[in-house]
Amino acid sequence: MYFTSFRNVQSKLATTGLFHFARQNTKGGKMTDNTVTPTAHGPISNLFARRLQCAGGAKEDYSCEFGSAKYFALCGFGGILSCGITHTAVVPLDLVKCRIQVDPAKYGNIINGFKVTIAEGGVRGLGLGWAPTLIGYSMQGLCKFGFYEVFKNLYSNLLGEEKTFLWRTSLYLAASASAEFFADIALCPMESVKVRMQTKPGFSKTLREGFPKIKGEEGWNGFYKGLVPLWSRQIPYTMMKFACFERTVEALYKFVVPKPRSECNKAEQLMVTFTAGYIAGVFCAIVSHPADTIVSKLNNDAGSNFVDAAKSLGLKGMWKGLFPRIIMIGTLTALQWFIYDSVKVAFRLPRPPPPEMPESLKKKLGVN
């Protein structure tokens, strides 16, 4: 039922022409030459086109054109792998983190949390909730990374080449927020099942048992009552994740890496990706932690709402479990970007280098 609903959402998005619109930018029904570059699949932003040219990659080196349907589809596939694999891999740490947030008196800190969890459920108990994690975060990754690329190209087309460069941080923030809005709708039902499995004693040990149990007791509202706090956690998290990553990559190549990106081999480029991803992950964890704690508390307490959960926790309680979350999210984000970029390399997708000021803007500003 959940998967059918998600496919319907995908179908409606496709019907609205979101992917098609992302590859087109019209002005009065005509294409604006100063904004986009025509391709076989529709126009793409001139800034991205020039960045690809600067990267030195010949057209035949790529498996598809930037901005094509295949490009966006493979980006979505990269998102499935990056989010699904990494979130499932850190389920034990996520389990302990959630339990510390919901019952700090019992679980205390991360070390004691692991001791208590193993004592109660054995080592196998550390994997509780892996199935909804794998499914939910795979669907979230599809939307998060796939739609980010869609919205980034769409908004860049609307802004034009010069404004895209000048307002690039705002572009990254807007594109990532737009993508995460849809990603959380896909994630929310599985997140609801996962949190209850991990924090509510006796609730359920399997997804097969937990999903119909919530449906029977609370209806569909039980799956989506945590959507607003999930948005409040994930949208700031994702905005920081993408904007901080993009600007960190730019800074690393400019101030740290001793040679241009075009002269770096694939392994060196992926190492820069991993480093930038970890730095972004630390900031992500801090920005989104209070809302993450509220989500855990909300899904654990039946009948509660966002305000009740926040009042119950208090300001200090919202920061419980921050240290394990910094470790988890820092590693998680670094690995996600590494896997995502590796998928692009493996499928020979266009990977534009860090942005440079357009020549037209240099002339206007008198910059050499």
mmCIF file of C-alpha atoms in Angstrom:
data_model
loop_
_atom_site.group_PDB
_atom_site.id
_atom_site.type_symbol
_atom_site.label_atom_id
_atom_site.label_comp_id
_atom_site.label_asym_id
_atom_site.label_seq_id
_atom_site.Cartn_x
_atom_site.Cartn_y
_atom_site.Cartn_z
ATOM 1 C CA MET A 1 0.000 0.000 0.000
ATOM 2 C CA TYR A 2 2.808 2.375 0.954
ATOM 3 C CA PHE A 3 4.768 1.539 -2.184
ATOM 4 C CA THR A 4 1.660 1.963 -4.339
ATOM 5 C CA SER A 5 1.098 5.415 -2.833
ATOM 6 C CA PHE A 6 4.709 6.377 -3.470
ATOM 7 C CA ARG A 7 4.494 5.235 -7.095
ATOM 8 C CA ASN A 8 1.369 7.372 -7.477
ATOM 9 C CA VAL A 9 3.299 10.393 -6.171
ATOM 10 C CA GLN A 10 6.085 9.663 -8.666
ATOM 11 C CA SER A 11 3.526 9.320 -11.451
ATOM 12 C CA LYS A 12 1.909 12.666 -10.598
ATOM 13 C CA LEU A 13 5.287 14.395 -10.492
ATOM 14 C CA ALA A 14 6.133 12.965 -13.887
ATOM 15 C CA THR A 15 2.752 14.107 -15.225
ATOM 16 C CA THR A 16 3.413 17.682 -14.133
ATOM 17 C CA GLY A 17 6.537 17.645 -16.279
ATOM 18 C CA LEU A 18 8.959 18.402 -13.452
ATOM 19 C CA PHE A 19 11.854 16.590 -15.087
ATOM 20 C CA HIS A 20 11.009 18.081 -18.477
ATOM 21 C CA PHE A 21 10.747 21.586 -16.997
ATOM 22 C CA ALA A 22 14.112 21.163 -15.301
ATOM 23 C CA ARG A 23 15.680 20.812 -18.734
ATOM 24 C CA GLN A 24 13.835 23.774 -20.200
ATOM 25 C CA ASN A 25 13.757 27.478 -19.495
ATOM 26 C CA THR A 26 11.432 29.547 -21.582
ATOM 27 C CA LYS A 27 10.848 33.263 -21.706
ATOM 28 C CA GLY A 28 7.778 34.328 -23.564
ATOM 29 C CA GLY A 29 7.725 30.923 -25.223
ATOM 30 C CA LYS A 30 11.286 31.300 -26.582
ATOM 31 C CA MET A 31 14.549 29.913 -25.312
ATOM 32 C CA THR A 32 16.936 32.480 -23.808
ATOM 33 C CA ASP A 33 20.371 31.963 -25.346
ATOM 34 C CA ASN A 34 22.191 33.833 -22.588
ATOM 35 C CA THR A 35 20.834 31.437 -19.968
ATOM 36 C CA VAL A 36 20.907 27.930 -21.403
ATOM 37 C CA THR A 37 22.751 25.693 -23.815
ATOM 38 C CA PRO A 38 20.671 23.449 -26.144
ATOM 39 C CA THR A 39 21.272 19.687 -25.997
ATOM 40 C CA ALA A 40 19.573 16.674 -27.520
ATOM 41 C CA HIS A 41 17.509 16.361 -24.329
ATOM 42 C CA GLY A 42 16.701 20.026 -23.908
ATOM 43 C CA PRO A 43 18.697 23.035 -22.692
ATOM 44 C CA ILE A 44 20.914 23.119 -19.616
ATOM 45 C CA SER A 45 22.330 26.014 -17.648
ATOM 46 C CA ASN A 46 25.256 27.727 -19.371
ATOM 47 C CA LEU A 47 27.168 27.743 -16.090
ATOM 48 C CA PHE A 48 27.043 23.938 -15.875
ATOM 49 C CA ALA A 49 27.819 23.613 -19.599
ATOM 50 C CA ARG A 50 30.934 25.776 -19.282
ATOM 51 C CA ARG A 51 32.031 23.982 -16.132
ATOM 52 C CA LEU A 52 31.878 20.693 -18.035
ATOM 53 C CA GLN A 53 33.949 22.183 -20.858
ATOM 54 C CA CYS A 54 36.511 23.431 -18.335
ATOM 55 C CA ALA A 55 36.718 19.923 -16.875
ATOM 56 C CA GLY A 56 38.255 18.845 -20.166
ATOM 57 C CA GLY A 57 35.919 15.905 -20.694
ATOM 58 C CA ALA A 58 35.045 15.154 -24.291
ATOM 59 C CA LYS A 59 31.421 14.512 -25.066
ATOM 60 C CA GLU A 60 32.021 10.862 -25.932
ATOM 61 C CA ASP A 61 33.622 10.275 -22.505
ATOM 62 C CA TYR A 62 30.200 10.532 -20.856
ATOM 63 C CA SER A 63 27.472 7.893 -20.887
ATOM 64 C CA CYS A 64 24.764 10.581 -21.160
ATOM 65 C CA GLU A 65 24.301 14.319 -21.440
ATOM 66 C CA PHE A 66 24.055 16.537 -18.394
ATOM 67 C CA GLY A 67 20.381 17.257 -17.706
ATOM 68 C CA SER A 68 19.018 14.295 -19.640
ATOM 69 C CA ALA A 69 16.405 11.933 -18.201
ATOM 70 C CA LYS A 70 19.066 9.208 -17.965
ATOM 71 C CA TYR A 71 21.338 11.575 -16.039
ATOM 72 C CA PHE A 72 18.634 12.374 -13.457
ATOM 73 C CA ALA A 73 17.620 8.698 -13.204
ATOM 74 C CA LEU A 74 21.193 7.568 -12.504
ATOM 75 C CA CYS A 75 21.600 10.364 -9.953
ATOM 76 C CA GLY A 76 18.486 8.991 -8.237
ATOM 77 C CA PHE A 77 19.990 5.487 -8.323
ATOM 78 C CA GLY A 78 23.156 6.874 -6.734
ATOM 79 C CA GLY A 79 20.975 8.377 -4.014
ATOM 80 C CA ILE A 80 19.300 5.014 -3.357
ATOM 81 C CA LEU A 81 22.677 3.344 -2.839
ATOM 82 C CA SER A 82 24.262 6.159 -0.847
ATOM 83 C CA CYS A 83 21.397 6.613 1.635
ATOM 84 C CA GLY A 84 20.097 3.025 1.797
ATOM 85 C CA ILE A 85 23.491 1.401 2.413
ATOM 86 C CA THR A 86 24.879 3.969 4.855
ATOM 87 C CA HIS A 87 21.802 4.343 7.060
ATOM 88 C CA THR A 88 21.423 0.566 7.294
ATOM 89 C CA ALA A 89 25.108 0.193 8.196
ATOM 90 C CA VAL A 90 24.760 2.514 11.227
ATOM 91 C CA VAL A 91 21.487 1.023 12.561
ATOM 92 C CA PRO A 92 23.159 -0.095 15.861
ATOM 93 C CA LEU A 93 24.380 3.452 16.565
ATOM 94 C CA ASP A 94 21.046 4.928 15.483
ATOM 95 C CA LEU A 95 19.209 2.481 17.750
ATOM 96 C CA VAL A 96 21.223 3.496 20.819
ATOM 97 C CA LYS A 97 20.955 7.199 19.913
ATOM 98 C CA CYS A 98 17.141 6.992 19.681
ATOM 99 C CA ARG A 99 16.900 5.170 23.021
ATOM 100 C CA ILE A 100 19.088 7.762 24.760
ATOM 101 C CA GLN A 101 16.810 10.498 23.390
ATOM 102 C CA VAL A 102 13.613 8.797 24.547
ATOM 103 C CA ASP A 103 14.806 7.382 27.908
ATOM 104 C CA PRO A 104 18.035 9.132 29.006
ATOM 105 C CA ALA A 105 17.636 7.947 32.609
ATOM 106 C CA LYS A 106 17.877 4.304 31.548
ATOM 107 C CA TYR A 107 20.431 4.441 28.740
ATOM 108 C CA GLY A 108 22.554 7.405 29.872
ATOM 109 C CA ASN A 109 25.474 7.810 27.461
ATOM 110 C CA ILE A 110 26.509 5.990 24.305
ATOM 111 C CA ILE A 111 28.689 3.375 26.057
ATOM 112 C CA ASN A 112 26.080 2.528 28.676
ATOM 113 C CA GLY A 113 23.409 2.590 25.953
ATOM 114 C CA PHE A 114 25.191 -0.166 24.055
ATOM 115 C CA LYS A 115 25.697 -2.197 27.265
ATOM 116 C CA VAL A 116 22.023 -2.025 28.238
ATOM 117 C CA THR A 117 20.836 -2.790 24.690
ATOM 118 C CA ILE A 118 23.103 -5.849 24.359
ATOM 119 C CA ALA A 119 22.155 -7.058 27.858
ATOM 120 C CA GLU A 120 18.450 -6.915 26.972
ATOM 121 C CA GLY A 121 18.454 -8.154 23.387
ATOM 122 C CA GLY A 122 21.884 -9.591 22.694
ATOM 123 C CA VAL A 123 24.153 -8.521 19.855
ATOM 124 C CA ARG A 124 21.387 -9.393 17.387
ATOM 125 C CA GLY A 125 19.191 -6.785 19.070
ATOM 126 C CA LEU A 126 21.476 -4.038 17.745
ATOM 127 C CA GLY A 127 20.076 -4.661 14.262
ATOM 128 C CA LEU A 128 16.479 -3.969 15.268
ATOM 129 C CA GLY A 129 14.786 -1.782 12.650
ATOM 130 C CA TRP A 130 17.148 -2.520 9.761
ATOM 131 C CA ALA A 131 14.344 -3.346 7.277
ATOM 132 C CA PRO A 132 12.340 -0.079 7.544
ATOM 133 C CA THR A 133 15.661 1.778 7.607
ATOM 134 C CA LEU A 134 16.843 0.188 4.360
ATOM 135 C CA ILE A 135 13.539 0.705 2.529
ATOM 136 C CA GLY A 136 12.725 4.153 3.917
ATOM 137 C CA TYR A 137 16.128 5.726 3.409
ATOM 138 C CA SER A 138 16.534 4.185 -0.040
ATOM 139 C CA MET A 139 13.313 5.927 -1.105
ATOM 140 C CA GLN A 140 14.473 9.111 0.591
ATOM 141 C CA GLY A 141 17.841 8.932 -1.199
ATOM 142 C CA LEU A 142 16.139 8.545 -4.563
ATOM 143 C CA CYS A 143 14.237 11.792 -4.043
ATOM 144 C CA LYS A 144 16.939 13.671 -2.129
ATOM 145 C CA PHE A 145 19.752 13.310 -4.666
ATOM 146 C CA GLY A 146 17.662 12.875 -7.808
ATOM 147 C CA PHE A 147 15.432 15.882 -7.194
ATOM 148 C CA TYR A 148 18.376 17.971 -5.957
ATOM 149 C CA GLU A 149 19.971 17.681 -9.386
ATOM 150 C CA VAL A 150 16.601 18.447 -11.010
ATOM 151 C CA PHE A 151 15.898 21.533 -8.909
ATOM 152 C CA LYS A 152 19.481 22.793 -9.100
ATOM 153 C CA ASN A 153 19.360 22.814 -12.901
ATOM 154 C CA LEU A 154 15.805 24.196 -12.905
ATOM 155 C CA TYR A 155 16.584 27.120 -10.599
ATOM 156 C CA SER A 156 19.865 27.803 -12.390
ATOM 157 C CA ASN A 157 17.991 28.102 -15.681
ATOM 158 C CA LEU A 158 15.567 30.558 -14.093
ATOM 159 C CA LEU A 159 18.342 32.679 -12.565
ATOM 160 C CA GLY A 160 20.702 32.847 -15.538
ATOM 161 C CA GLU A 161 24.437 32.226 -15.639
ATOM 162 C CA GLU A 162 25.667 35.296 -13.767
ATOM 163 C CA LYS A 163 23.132 35.178 -10.925
ATOM 164 C CA THR A 164 23.656 31.430 -10.598
ATOM 165 C CA PHE A 165 27.314 32.110 -9.783
ATOM 166 C CA LEU A 166 26.670 35.086 -7.500
ATOM 167 C CA TRP A 167 23.811 33.382 -5.631
ATOM 168 C CA ARG A 168 25.126 29.825 -5.800
ATOM 169 C CA THR A 169 24.850 29.217 -2.040
ATOM 170 C CA SER A 170 21.191 30.277 -2.129
ATOM 171 C CA LEU A 171 20.730 28.039 -5.179
ATOM 172 C CA TYR A 172 22.113 25.020 -3.285
ATOM 173 C CA LEU A 173 19.903 25.810 -0.267
ATOM 174 C CA ALA A 174 16.731 26.220 -2.352
ATOM 175 C CA ALA A 175 17.340 23.116 -4.494
ATOM 176 C CA SER A 176 18.128 20.889 -1.505
ATOM 177 C CA ALA A 177 15.129 22.163 0.508
ATOM 178 C CA SER A 178 12.811 21.505 -2.443
ATOM 179 C CA ALA A 179 14.190 17.986 -2.908
ATOM 180 C CA GLU A 180 13.963 17.115 0.790
ATOM 181 C CA PHE A 181 10.319 18.194 0.941
ATOM 182 C CA PHE A 182 9.423 15.266 -1.348
ATOM 183 C CA ALA A 183 12.063 12.933 0.113
ATOM 184 C CA ASP A 184 10.514 13.116 3.593
ATOM 185 C CA ILE A 185 7.068 12.227 2.291
ATOM 186 C CA ALA A 186 8.642 9.038 0.949
ATOM 187 C CA LEU A 187 10.578 8.365 4.169
ATOM 188 C CA CYS A 188 7.994 9.157 6.860
ATOM 189 C CA PRO A 189 6.016 5.862 7.024
ATOM 190 C CA MET A 190 9.152 3.732 7.346
ATOM 191 C CA GLU A 191 10.715 6.168 9.837
ATOM 192 C CA SER A 192 7.599 5.887 11.988
ATOM 193 C CA VAL A 193 7.826 2.085 12.047
ATOM 194 C CA LYS A 194 11.594 2.139 12.682
ATOM 195 C CA VAL A 195 11.479 4.504 15.657
ATOM 196 C CA ARG A 196 8.671 2.587 17.369
ATOM 197 C CA MET A 197 10.457 -0.729 16.848
ATOM 198 C CA GLN A 198 13.613 0.704 18.382
ATOM 199 C CA THR A 199 12.179 2.699 21.291
ATOM 200 C CA LYS A 200 8.854 1.119 22.298
ATOM 201 C CA PRO A 201 9.394 -2.127 24.255
ATOM 202 C CA GLY A 202 7.199 -4.973 23.025
ATOM 203 C CA PHE A 203 5.934 -3.042 19.994
ATOM 204 C CA SER A 204 7.333 -5.219 17.207
ATOM 205 C CA LYS A 205 10.518 -6.924 16.096
ATOM 206 C CA THR A 206 9.799 -6.984 12.352
ATOM 207 C CA LEU A 207 8.544 -4.598 9.677
ATOM 208 C CA ARG A 208 5.928 -7.156 8.627
ATOM 209 C CA GLU A 209 4.389 -7.019 12.087
ATOM 210 C CA GLY A 210 4.953 -3.330 12.843
ATOM 211 C CA PHE A 211 3.543 -1.758 9.672
ATOM 212 C CA PRO A 212 0.021 -3.301 9.871
ATOM 213 C CA LYS A 213 -0.014 -2.742 13.644
ATOM 214 C CA ILE A 214 0.322 1.047 13.213
ATOM 215 C CA LYS A 215 -2.187 0.980 10.345
ATOM 216 C CA GLY A 216 -4.719 -0.906 12.483
ATOM 217 C CA GLU A 217 -4.322 1.201 15.637
ATOM 218 C CA GLU A 218 -3.930 4.714 14.206
ATOM 219 C CA GLY A 219 -4.732 4.553 10.501
ATOM 220 C CA TRP A 220 -2.610 6.394 7.947
ATOM 221 C CA ASN A 221 -2.240 9.331 10.328
ATOM 222 C CA GLY A 222 -0.006 7.118 12.453
ATOM 223 C CA PHE A 223 2.544 7.008 9.642
ATOM 224 C CA TYR A 224 2.485 10.719 8.895
ATOM 225 C CA LYS A 225 1.976 12.370 12.289
ATOM 226 C CA GLY A 226 5.745 12.826 12.441
ATOM 227 C CA LEU A 227 5.969 14.456 8.993
ATOM 228 C CA VAL A 228 6.109 18.086 10.178
ATOM 229 C CA PRO A 229 8.851 17.463 12.771
ATOM 230 C CA LEU A 230 10.584 15.284 10.172
ATOM 231 C CA TRP A 231 10.557 18.231 7.771
ATOM 232 C CA SER A 232 11.856 20.469 10.580
ATOM 233 C CA ARG A 233 14.727 18.018 11.113
ATOM 234 C CA GLN A 234 15.532 16.916 7.594
ATOM 235 C CA ILE A 235 15.098 20.120 5.562
ATOM 236 C CA PRO A 236 17.640 22.166 7.593
ATOM 237 C CA TYR A 237 19.867 19.065 7.693
ATOM 238 C CA THR A 238 19.751 18.614 3.923
ATOM 239 C CA MET A 239 20.192 22.322 3.203
ATOM 240 C CA MET A 240 23.350 22.267 5.319
ATOM 241 C CA LYS A 241 24.424 18.940 3.825
ATOM 242 C CA PHE A 242 24.334 20.121 0.222
ATOM 243 C CA ALA A 243 25.269 23.800 0.577
ATOM 244 C CA CYS A 244 28.114 23.142 3.019
ATOM 245 C CA PHE A 245 29.397 20.272 0.883
ATOM 246 C CA GLU A 246 29.343 22.272 -2.367
ATOM 247 C CA ARG A 247 31.117 25.281 -0.820
ATOM 248 C CA THR A 248 33.609 23.071 1.068
ATOM 249 C CA VAL A 249 34.570 21.273 -2.145
ATOM 250 C CA GLU A 250 35.041 24.667 -3.770
ATOM 251 C CA ALA A 251 37.238 25.855 -0.859
ATOM 252 C CA LEU A 252 39.320 22.664 -0.751
ATOM 253 C CA TYR A 253 40.226 22.883 -4.426
ATOM 254 C CA LYS A 254 40.938 26.596 -4.093
ATOM 255 C CA PHE A 255 42.972 26.660 -0.858
ATOM 256 C CA VAL A 256 44.058 23.106 0.054
ATOM 257 C CA VAL A 257 44.482 20.857 -2.998
ATOM 258 C CA PRO A 258 47.775 21.878 -4.674
ATOM 259 C CA LYS A 259 46.515 21.407 -8.232
ATOM 260 C CA PRO A 260 43.328 22.073 -10.249
ATOM 261 C CA ARG A 261 40.564 19.469 -10.163
ATOM 262 C CA SER A 262 41.096 18.712 -13.857
ATOM 263 C CA GLU A 263 44.621 17.514 -12.999
ATOM 264 C CA CYS A 264 43.495 15.305 -10.100
ATOM 265 C CA ASN A 265 42.848 11.634 -10.762
ATOM 266 C CA LYS A 266 39.551 10.005 -9.797
ATOM 267 C CA ALA A 267 40.884 8.676 -6.464
ATOM 268 C CA GLU A 268 42.098 12.139 -5.443
ATOM 269 C CA GLN A 269 38.777 13.706 -6.427
ATOM 270 C CA LEU A 270 36.861 11.126 -4.395
ATOM 271 C CA MET A 271 39.081 11.817 -1.377
ATOM 272 C CA VAL A 272 38.163 15.507 -1.605
ATOM 273 C CA THR A 273 34.519 14.419 -1.817
ATOM 274 C CA PHE A 274 34.837 12.300 1.351
ATOM 275 C CA THR A 275 36.577 15.081 3.306
ATOM 276 C CA ALA A 276 34.026 17.713 2.301
ATOM 277 C CA GLY A 277 31.227 15.281 3.133
ATOM 278 C CA TYR A 278 32.519 14.712 6.676
ATOM 279 C CA ILE A 279 32.869 18.430 7.360
ATOM 280 C CA ALA A 280 29.332 19.006 6.088
ATOM 281 C CA GLY A 281 28.057 16.102 8.205
ATOM 282 C CA VAL A 282 29.264 17.602 11.490
ATOM 283 C CA PHE A 283 27.353 20.822 10.818
ATOM 284 C CA CYS A 284 24.314 18.811 9.678
ATOM 285 C CA ALA A 285 24.166 16.912 12.969
ATOM 286 C CA ILE A 286 24.268 20.073 15.090
ATOM 287 C CA VAL A 287 21.665 21.987 13.057
ATOM 288 C CA SER A 288 19.099 19.191 12.965
ATOM 289 C CA HIS A 289 19.568 17.502 16.355
ATOM 290 C CA PRO A 290 16.762 19.147 18.425
ATOM 291 C CA ALA A 291 14.168 18.217 15.803
ATOM 292 C CA ASP A 292 15.620 14.680 15.585
ATOM 293 C CA THR A 293 15.109 14.246 19.340
ATOM 294 C CA ILE A 294 11.510 15.483 19.052
ATOM 295 C CA VAL A 295 10.820 12.994 16.220
ATOM 296 C CA SER A 296 12.085 10.114 18.396
ATOM 297 C CA LYS A 297 9.978 11.256 21.371
ATOM 298 C CA LEU A 298 6.897 11.886 19.222
ATOM 299 C CA ASN A 299 6.908 8.446 17.608
ATOM 300 C CA ASN A 300 7.481 6.796 20.981
ATOM 301 C CA ASP A 301 4.520 8.511 22.699
ATOM 302 C CA ALA A 302 1.183 7.636 21.109
ATOM 303 C CA GLY A 303 -1.249 10.539 20.896
ATOM 304 C CA SER A 304 1.364 13.254 21.493
ATOM 305 C CA ASN A 305 2.036 16.163 19.142
ATOM 306 C CA PHE A 306 5.042 18.296 18.218
ATOM 307 C CA VAL A 307 4.449 20.927 20.949
ATOM 308 C CA ASP A 308 3.796 18.342 23.684
ATOM 309 C CA ALA A 309 6.971 16.432 22.812
ATOM 310 C CA ALA A 310 9.059 19.626 22.821
ATOM 311 C CA LYS A 311 7.669 20.720 26.212
ATOM 312 C CA SER A 312 8.230 17.270 27.684
ATOM 313 C CA LEU A 313 11.875 17.223 26.598
ATOM 314 C CA GLY A 314 12.770 20.800 27.499
ATOM 315 C CA LEU A 315 15.625 22.713 25.899
ATOM 316 C CA LYS A 316 18.348 20.640 27.550
ATOM 317 C CA GLY A 317 16.617 17.360 26.734
ATOM 318 C CA MET A 318 16.533 18.202 23.030
ATOM 319 C CA TRP A 319 20.337 17.979 22.934
ATOM 320 C CA LYS A 320 20.570 14.507 24.469
ATOM 321 C CA GLY A 321 22.447 12.062 22.240
ATOM 322 C CA LEU A 322 24.276 14.800 20.275
ATOM 323 C CA PHE A 323 27.746 13.223 20.488
ATOM 324 C CA PRO A 324 26.761 9.814 19.026
ATOM 325 C CA ARG A 325 24.749 11.655 16.374
ATOM 326 C CA ILE A 326 27.761 13.776 15.347
ATOM 327 C CA ILE A 327 29.814 10.592 14.945
ATOM 328 C CA MET A 328 26.981 8.880 13.084
ATOM 329 C CA ILE A 329 26.010 11.783 10.802
ATOM 330 C CA GLY A 330 29.601 12.866 10.101
ATOM 331 C CA THR A 331 30.585 9.369 8.963
ATOM 332 C CA LEU A 332 27.238 8.841 7.274
ATOM 333 C CA THR A 333 27.353 12.052 5.238
ATOM 334 C CA ALA A 334 30.968 11.506 4.180
ATOM 335 C CA LEU A 335 30.175 7.971 2.991
ATOM 336 C CA GLN A 336 26.991 9.107 1.246
ATOM 337 C CA TRP A 337 28.831 11.702 -0.826
ATOM 338 C CA PHE A 338 31.640 9.219 -1.515
ATOM 339 C CA ILE A 339 29.201 6.545 -2.742
ATOM 340 C CA TYR A 340 27.150 9.067 -4.723
ATOM 341 C CA ASP A 341 30.214 10.483 -6.474
ATOM 342 C CA SER A 342 31.551 6.940 -7.059
ATOM 343 C CA VAL A 343 28.288 6.031 -8.820
ATOM 344 C CA LYS A 344 28.742 9.066 -11.075
ATOM 345 C CA VAL A 345 32.297 7.941 -11.845
ATOM 346 C CA ALA A 346 31.258 4.313 -12.428
ATOM 347 C CA PHE A 347 28.444 5.273 -14.827
ATOM 348 C CA ARG A 348 30.574 7.971 -16.510
ATOM 349 C CA LEU A 349 28.148 10.770 -15.664
ATOM 350 C CA PRO A 350 29.107 14.432 -16.245
ATOM 351 C CA ARG A 351 30.635 15.874 -13.045
ATOM 352 C CA PRO A 352 31.055 19.644 -13.363
ATOM 353 C CA PRO A 353 34.070 21.064 -11.476
ATOM 354 C CA PRO A 354 33.687 23.816 -8.834
ATOM 355 C CA PRO A 355 32.119 26.978 -10.330
ATOM 356 C CA GLU A 356 34.188 29.862 -11.662
ATOM 357 C CA MET A 357 33.089 33.422 -12.357
ATOM 358 C CA PRO A 358 31.626 33.734 -15.879
ATOM 359 C CA GLU A 359 33.616 35.867 -18.330
ATOM 360 C CA SER A 360 30.658 38.235 -18.804
ATOM 361 C CA LEU A 361 30.578 38.907 -15.046
ATOM 362 C CA LYS A 362 34.339 39.416 -14.926
ATOM 363 C CA LYS A 363 34.035 42.136 -17.588
ATOM 364 C CA LYS A 364 31.203 43.848 -15.686
ATOM 365 C CA LEU A 365 33.124 43.803 -12.416
ATOM 366 C CA GLY A 366 36.493 44.529 -14.000
ATOM 367 C CA VAL A 367 38.010 41.324 -12.639
ATOM 368 C CA ASN A 368 40.959 39.761 -14.457
#
